[in-house]
Amino acid sequence: MKIDLRNNIILVTGATGGIGSAIVRLLGEYGATIAIHYYSDRKKANQLAREIGNNSKIFFADLAKPEECASLINKVVKEYKRLDAIVNNAGIYESSPISRKILRWLKDWNRTININLTSVAVLCREAVRYFQKIGGGRIINIASRAAFRGEDKDHWAYGAAKGGIVTLSRTIAKEYGKDNIKCFVVAPGFVKTRMIDDYIKKFGVKSIIKNLALNELTTPEDVAPAVLFLASGLMDHATGCTIDINAGSYMR
């Protein structure tokens, strides 16, 4: 069955990052118009918009601020007059050892939870409310294998946030399916992006690969096809599911 996303408006958050840009390019290749969210890299966002075409445009928002998350959906709808799907991809992976003083640790915790979970919840809330009005839509949330196997000792907040995304997504799928709203999760393991640069510098790529079933590190281009398939509508009866993409490093 041919995938055709022409006439689909899809918001992708964190679109200038490694996984985000791969998702944007692939969805654009299949005809989607992308609302490209960015925070700091406006140049990369503009470059992506020109590259994929399809009347794609860029949208700024600081996802650490809930009010900007709420307004992002409205900005996209105002610009395009509709929204068909959202891919909540934006996130951070910042170390915070428990040896840090409590106020610093709490600051780290709140920052990670705000960006990795609260922003997703607010964006999902606004998307659900909008999709209820127009008769449906799709939400694809990027989580992590950490949601299921836990995370390392310096990333408590990251693991907690990604676990929250899975439960949030299942709740949306369960409660709003009758509104024709579908919600899915994609859960990568380590992916070759700037996000894991510090980890690689500290432990090396071989330390990751030795724990994989495959012989190579997952790339953003390995993650994007799952998002494409979910956005296409061909997987709607898998609403609430999680697709694991971790090179066989964690199997459920």
Short mmCIF file of C-alpha atoms in Angstrom, two decimals:
data_model
loop_
_atom_site.label_atom_id
_atom_site.label_comp_id
_atom_site.label_asym_id
_atom_site.label_seq_id
_atom_site.Cartn_x
_atom_site.Cartn_y
_atom_site.Cartn_z
CA MET A 1 0.00 0.00 0.00
CA LYS A 2 1.42 3.37 -1.01
CA ILE A 3 2.02 5.99 1.66
CA ASP A 4 0.91 9.44 0.60
CA LEU A 5 1.07 12.28 3.14
CA ARG A 6 0.20 15.09 0.76
CA ASN A 7 -2.33 17.47 2.34
CA ASN A 8 -1.16 16.42 5.82
CA ILE A 9 0.06 19.10 8.21
CA ILE A 10 2.40 17.55 10.79
CA LEU A 11 4.06 19.37 13.69
CA VAL A 12 7.47 17.96 14.67
CA THR A 13 9.05 19.28 17.87
CA GLY A 14 12.79 19.32 18.29
CA ALA A 15 12.95 19.20 14.52
CA THR A 16 16.52 20.46 14.20
CA GLY A 17 18.04 17.64 16.25
CA GLY A 18 19.36 14.38 14.86
CA ILE A 19 16.20 12.28 15.16
CA GLY A 20 13.95 15.28 14.51
CA SER A 21 15.59 16.28 11.25
CA ALA A 22 15.53 12.67 9.99
CA ILE A 23 11.80 12.50 10.76
CA VAL A 24 11.16 15.83 9.03
CA ARG A 25 13.04 14.80 5.89
CA LEU A 26 11.28 11.43 5.59
CA LEU A 27 7.79 12.80 6.22
CA GLY A 28 8.51 15.55 3.71
CA GLU A 29 9.70 13.01 1.17
CA TYR A 30 6.26 11.44 1.32
CA GLY A 31 4.52 14.75 0.74
CA ALA A 32 3.77 16.05 4.24
CA THR A 33 3.85 19.73 5.06
CA ILE A 34 5.91 20.07 8.24
CA ALA A 35 5.53 22.64 10.98
CA ILE A 36 9.18 22.66 12.03
CA HIS A 37 9.59 23.49 15.69
CA TYR A 38 12.94 24.85 16.85
CA TYR A 39 14.39 26.48 19.95
CA SER A 40 17.98 27.58 19.34
CA ASP A 41 18.91 26.60 15.78
CA ARG A 42 16.83 28.87 13.56
CA LYS A 43 19.35 28.50 10.73
CA LYS A 44 18.97 24.72 10.68
CA ALA A 45 15.17 25.06 10.86
CA ASN A 46 15.11 27.36 7.83
CA GLN A 47 17.45 25.02 5.99
CA LEU A 48 15.13 22.09 6.62
CA ALA A 49 12.08 24.07 5.47
CA ARG A 50 13.81 24.95 2.20
CA GLU A 51 15.10 21.43 1.74
CA ILE A 52 11.78 19.60 2.06
CA GLY A 53 9.51 22.28 0.61
CA ASN A 54 5.81 21.38 0.64
CA ASN A 55 5.03 24.80 2.16
CA SER A 56 6.81 23.75 5.35
CA LYS A 57 7.46 26.57 7.84
CA ILE A 58 9.35 27.11 11.07
CA PHE A 59 7.90 27.78 14.54
CA PHE A 60 9.82 28.89 17.64
CA ALA A 61 8.93 27.79 21.16
CA ASP A 62 10.79 27.33 24.44
CA LEU A 63 9.35 24.02 25.60
CA ALA A 64 10.64 24.62 29.12
CA LYS A 65 7.80 27.16 29.39
CA PRO A 66 4.34 25.51 29.48
CA GLU A 67 2.62 28.61 28.12
CA GLU A 68 4.76 28.46 24.97
CA CYS A 69 3.88 24.79 24.53
CA ALA A 70 0.21 25.71 24.70
CA SER A 71 0.57 28.48 22.14
CA LEU A 72 2.62 26.39 19.68
CA ILE A 73 -0.37 24.33 18.55
CA ASN A 74 -2.42 27.50 18.11
CA LYS A 75 0.30 29.12 16.02
CA VAL A 76 0.45 26.12 13.68
CA VAL A 77 -3.33 25.93 13.31
CA LYS A 78 -3.55 29.67 12.71
CA GLU A 79 -0.91 29.42 9.98
CA TYR A 80 -2.22 26.32 8.17
CA LYS A 81 -5.88 26.36 9.23
CA ARG A 82 -5.55 22.76 10.40
CA LEU A 83 -3.28 20.13 11.96
CA ASP A 84 -3.36 16.41 11.22
CA ALA A 85 -0.64 14.99 13.46
CA ILE A 86 2.00 15.90 16.00
CA VAL A 87 5.34 14.23 16.66
CA ASN A 88 6.62 15.07 20.15
CA ASN A 89 10.31 14.50 19.63
CA ALA A 90 12.03 17.31 21.57
CA GLY A 91 14.01 16.31 24.63
CA ILE A 92 17.22 16.68 26.62
CA TYR A 93 19.61 14.15 28.17
CA GLU A 94 21.53 15.86 30.93
CA SER A 95 23.55 14.22 33.68
CA SER A 96 22.68 14.96 37.32
CA PRO A 97 24.48 12.78 39.89
CA ILE A 98 22.82 12.40 43.29
CA SER A 99 26.06 13.68 44.82
CA ARG A 100 25.05 17.20 43.79
CA LYS A 101 23.57 19.49 46.41
CA ILE A 102 19.81 19.14 46.68
CA LEU A 103 18.91 22.55 45.24
CA ARG A 104 21.09 21.97 42.18
CA TRP A 105 19.75 18.42 41.81
CA LEU A 106 16.17 19.67 42.00
CA LYS A 107 16.92 22.35 39.43
CA ASP A 108 18.27 19.65 37.08
CA TRP A 109 15.28 17.40 37.81
CA ASN A 110 12.72 20.12 37.12
CA ARG A 111 14.40 21.19 33.89
CA THR A 112 14.42 17.65 32.51
CA ILE A 113 10.85 16.90 33.62
CA ASN A 114 9.61 20.22 32.20
CA ILE A 115 11.14 19.68 28.77
CA ASN A 116 10.83 15.90 28.47
CA LEU A 117 7.43 15.32 30.05
CA THR A 118 5.47 18.44 30.95
CA SER A 119 5.91 19.93 27.49
CA VAL A 120 4.69 16.68 25.94
CA ALA A 121 1.67 16.64 28.23
CA VAL A 122 0.74 20.24 27.38
CA LEU A 123 1.21 19.69 23.64
CA CYS A 124 -0.83 16.49 23.81
CA ARG A 125 -3.56 18.31 25.74
CA GLU A 126 -3.80 21.05 23.16
CA ALA A 127 -3.65 18.54 20.31
CA VAL A 128 -6.41 16.35 21.82
CA ARG A 129 -8.67 19.35 22.36
CA TYR A 130 -8.12 20.45 18.77
CA PHE A 131 -8.52 16.96 17.29
CA GLN A 132 -11.81 16.54 19.17
CA LYS A 133 -13.12 19.57 17.31
CA ILE A 134 -12.07 18.44 13.83
CA GLY A 135 -12.87 14.74 14.08
CA GLY A 136 -9.53 13.13 14.87
CA GLY A 137 -5.79 13.15 14.50
CA ARG A 138 -2.59 11.30 15.40
CA ILE A 139 -0.06 11.83 18.15
CA ILE A 140 3.36 10.16 18.05
CA ASN A 141 5.49 10.54 21.17
CA ILE A 142 9.19 9.74 21.22
CA ALA A 143 10.10 8.02 24.48
CA SER A 144 13.07 5.72 25.18
CA ARG A 145 13.94 2.19 26.18
CA ALA A 146 14.69 3.84 29.54
CA ALA A 147 10.93 3.89 30.12
CA PHE A 148 11.02 0.10 30.41
CA ARG A 149 14.51 -0.95 31.54
CA GLY A 150 15.40 2.11 33.60
CA GLU A 151 18.21 4.59 33.03
CA ASP A 152 21.71 4.96 34.47
CA LYS A 153 22.33 6.43 37.91
CA ASP A 154 23.05 9.96 36.66
CA HIS A 155 19.84 10.29 34.64
CA TRP A 156 16.97 9.63 37.05
CA ALA A 157 14.81 12.42 35.66
CA TYR A 158 15.28 11.30 32.06
CA GLY A 159 14.11 7.77 32.83
CA ALA A 160 11.17 9.02 34.89
CA ALA A 161 10.07 11.43 32.17
CA LYS A 162 10.20 8.81 29.43
CA GLY A 163 8.22 6.39 31.58
CA GLY A 164 5.64 9.12 32.05
CA ILE A 165 5.38 9.61 28.29
CA VAL A 166 4.46 5.95 27.81
CA THR A 167 1.69 6.07 30.43
CA LEU A 168 0.44 9.40 29.11
CA SER A 169 0.28 8.02 25.57
CA ARG A 170 -1.61 4.90 26.63
CA THR A 171 -4.11 7.02 28.52
CA ILE A 172 -4.75 9.18 25.46
CA ALA A 173 -5.10 6.13 23.22
CA LYS A 174 -7.54 4.47 25.65
CA GLU A 175 -9.67 7.46 26.45
CA TYR A 176 -9.90 9.29 23.12
CA GLY A 177 -10.02 6.53 20.54
CA LYS A 178 -13.76 7.06 20.14
CA ASP A 179 -12.91 10.63 19.09
CA ASN A 180 -10.80 9.15 16.27
CA ILE A 181 -7.62 10.22 18.07
CA LYS A 182 -4.75 7.75 17.87
CA CYS A 183 -1.64 7.91 20.03
CA PHE A 184 1.60 5.96 19.67
CA VAL A 185 5.06 5.74 21.21
CA VAL A 186 8.42 5.16 19.54
CA ALA A 187 11.10 4.13 22.04
CA PRO A 188 14.68 4.30 20.76
CA GLY A 189 17.75 3.13 22.63
CA PHE A 190 21.07 4.88 22.07
CA VAL A 191 20.94 6.76 18.77
CA LYS A 192 23.93 8.30 17.05
CA THR A 193 23.16 11.96 17.72
CA ARG A 194 24.76 14.88 19.57
CA MET A 195 22.63 13.99 22.60
CA ILE A 196 24.93 11.08 23.48
CA ASP A 197 28.23 12.82 22.63
CA ASP A 198 29.15 13.20 26.30
CA TYR A 199 28.42 9.54 26.96
CA ILE A 200 30.54 8.44 24.01
CA LYS A 201 33.41 10.71 25.08
CA LYS A 202 33.29 9.17 28.56
CA PHE A 203 32.72 5.50 27.75
CA GLY A 204 33.31 5.09 24.01
CA VAL A 205 31.12 3.74 21.19
CA LYS A 206 32.32 0.17 21.79
CA SER A 207 30.77 0.21 25.25
CA ILE A 208 27.38 0.76 23.57
CA ILE A 209 27.81 -1.69 20.71
CA LYS A 210 28.84 -4.56 22.98
CA ASN A 211 25.36 -4.42 24.55
CA LEU A 212 23.53 -4.45 21.20
CA ALA A 213 22.27 -7.50 19.32
CA LEU A 214 23.41 -5.80 16.11
CA ASN A 215 26.89 -4.70 15.11
CA GLU A 216 26.20 -1.01 14.63
CA LEU A 217 24.80 1.93 16.52
CA THR A 218 21.25 2.99 15.65
CA THR A 219 21.04 6.14 13.52
CA PRO A 220 18.24 8.73 13.25
CA GLU A 221 17.43 7.28 9.82
CA ASP A 222 16.66 3.97 11.55
CA VAL A 223 14.06 5.66 13.76
CA ALA A 224 12.27 7.85 11.22
CA PRO A 225 10.53 5.05 9.23
CA ALA A 226 8.55 3.98 12.30
CA VAL A 227 7.22 7.52 12.66
CA LEU A 228 6.35 7.60 8.96
CA PHE A 229 4.41 4.35 9.22
CA LEU A 230 2.47 5.53 12.29
CA ALA A 231 1.70 8.90 10.71
CA SER A 232 0.44 7.25 7.53
CA GLY A 233 -2.69 5.80 9.13
CA LEU A 234 -1.71 2.23 8.25
CA MET A 235 -1.10 1.46 11.94
CA ASP A 236 -4.17 3.05 13.50
CA HIS A 237 -5.34 -0.21 15.09
CA ALA A 238 -2.06 -0.34 16.99
CA THR A 239 -3.04 2.80 18.90
CA GLY A 240 -1.48 2.79 22.36
CA CYS A 241 1.45 0.66 21.22
CA THR A 242 5.16 1.26 21.67
CA ILE A 243 7.61 0.46 18.88
CA ASP A 244 11.07 -0.36 20.24
CA ILE A 245 14.05 0.67 18.11
CA ASN A 246 17.14 -0.18 20.10
CA ALA A 247 19.19 -2.61 17.98
CA GLY A 248 18.07 -5.48 20.19
CA SER A 249 19.65 -4.04 23.34
CA TYR A 250 16.40 -4.41 25.27
CA MET A 251 13.59 -6.77 24.31
CA ARG A 252 10.20 -6.90 26.04
#
